[in-house]
Coordinates of C-alpha atoms in Angstrom, one line a residue:
X1 CA 20.0 19.7 -1.2
X2 CA 16.5 19.1 0.1
X3 CA 15.1 18.8 -3.5
X4 CA 17.8 16.3 -4.3
X5 CA 16.8 14.2 -1.4
X6 CA 13.1 14.3 -2.4
X7 CA 14.0 13.3 -6.0
X8 CA 16.1 10.3 -4.7
X9 CA 13.4 9.4 -2.3
X10 CA 10.8 9.4 -5.1
X11 CA 13.1 7.3 -7.3
X12 CA 13.6 4.8 -4.4
X13 CA 9.8 4.5 -3.9
X14 CA 9.4 3.9 -7.7
X15 CA 11.9 1.0 -7.5
X16 CA 10.3 -0.4 -4.4
X17 CA 6.9 -0.3 -6.0
X18 CA 8.2 -2.5 -8.8
X19 CA 9.9 -5.2 -6.6
X20 CA 7.9 -8.3 -6.1
X21 CA 8.4 -8.8 -2.4
X22 CA 6.7 -12.2 -2.5
X23 CA 9.7 -13.6 -4.4
X24 CA 12.1 -12.1 -1.9
X25 CA 10.3 -12.9 1.3
X26 CA 8.7 -16.3 0.5
X27 CA 10.4 -19.0 -1.6
X28 CA 7.3 -21.1 -1.8
X29 CA 4.9 -18.4 -3.0
X30 CA 3.7 -20.3 -6.0
X31 CA 2.7 -23.3 -4.0
X32 CA 1.0 -21.5 -1.2
X33 CA -2.8 -21.6 -1.2
X34 CA -4.2 -18.3 -2.6
X35 CA -6.9 -16.6 -0.6
X36 CA -9.9 -15.9 -2.8
X37 CA -12.3 -13.0 -2.6
X38 CA -10.1 -10.6 -0.7
X39 CA -11.9 -7.4 0.1
X40 CA -10.7 -3.9 -0.7
X41 CA -10.0 -3.6 3.0
X42 CA -7.8 -6.7 3.0
X43 CA -5.8 -5.4 0.0
X44 CA -5.3 -1.9 1.3
X45 CA -4.4 -3.1 4.8
X46 CA -1.9 -5.6 3.4
X47 CA -0.4 -3.0 1.1
X48 CA 0.2 -0.7 4.0
X49 CA 1.8 -3.4 6.1
X50 CA 3.9 -4.8 3.2
X51 CA 5.2 -1.3 2.4
X52 CA 7.1 -1.2 5.7
X53 CA 6.7 2.6 5.7
X54 CA 6.3 4.3 9.1
X55 CA 2.7 5.6 9.5
X56 CA 4.0 9.2 9.8
X57 CA 5.7 8.9 6.4
X58 CA 2.7 7.3 4.8
X59 CA 0.5 10.0 6.2
X60 CA 2.6 12.8 4.9
X61 CA 2.9 11.2 1.4
X62 CA -0.8 10.4 1.1
X63 CA -2.6 13.0 3.1
X64 CA -4.4 10.4 5.2
X65 CA -4.2 11.1 8.9
X66 CA -1.7 9.0 10.8
X67 CA -4.3 8.0 13.5
X68 CA -6.6 6.8 10.8
X69 CA -3.9 4.7 9.3
X70 CA -3.0 3.2 12.6
X71 CA -6.6 2.4 13.6
X72 CA -7.2 0.9 10.1
X73 CA -4.1 -1.3 10.1
X74 CA -5.0 -2.5 13.7
X75 CA -8.5 -3.4 12.5
X76 CA -10.1 -0.9 14.9
X77 CA -11.7 1.3 12.2
X78 CA -12.5 1.4 8.5
X79 CA -11.4 4.2 6.2
X80 CA -13.5 6.8 4.5
X81 CA -13.6 6.3 0.7
X82 CA -11.6 9.4 0.0
X83 CA -8.8 8.1 2.2
X84 CA -9.0 4.7 0.6
X85 CA -8.7 6.5 -2.8
X86 CA -5.6 8.3 -1.7
X87 CA -4.0 5.1 -0.5
X88 CA -5.0 3.1 -3.6
X89 CA -3.5 5.8 -5.8
X90 CA -0.2 5.8 -3.7
X91 CA 0.1 2.0 -3.9
X92 CA -1.1 2.0 -7.5
X93 CA -4.1 -0.2 -6.8
X94 CA -7.3 -0.1 -8.8
X95 CA -10.8 -1.5 -8.5
X96 CA -11.8 -3.7 -11.4
X97 CA -15.3 -4.7 -12.4
X98 CA -15.1 -8.4 -12.7
X99 CA -18.4 -8.7 -14.4
X100 CA -17.5 -6.2 -17.2
X101 CA -17.4 -7.7 -20.6

């Protein structure tokens, strides 16, 4: 029973990762001004907020301490790079070299 729940939970997360919440939550997304030069911090923080996941759940699924997540989202602390890597992997984010040819 427990493994079944985990499988369904993983499938649900897969579906949620593929939904474009901008379309659901904002009907004027295409006409809104885009913020340029967002930092990695901005992107990670927004991904955490947009996920709607409880910090305890996110902590268990990523291995990043719950307190670190809370302080990061509240803008009180930054994250260590290894924690940022775990979150980026979870949210399927990647760093791209914009100057690469």
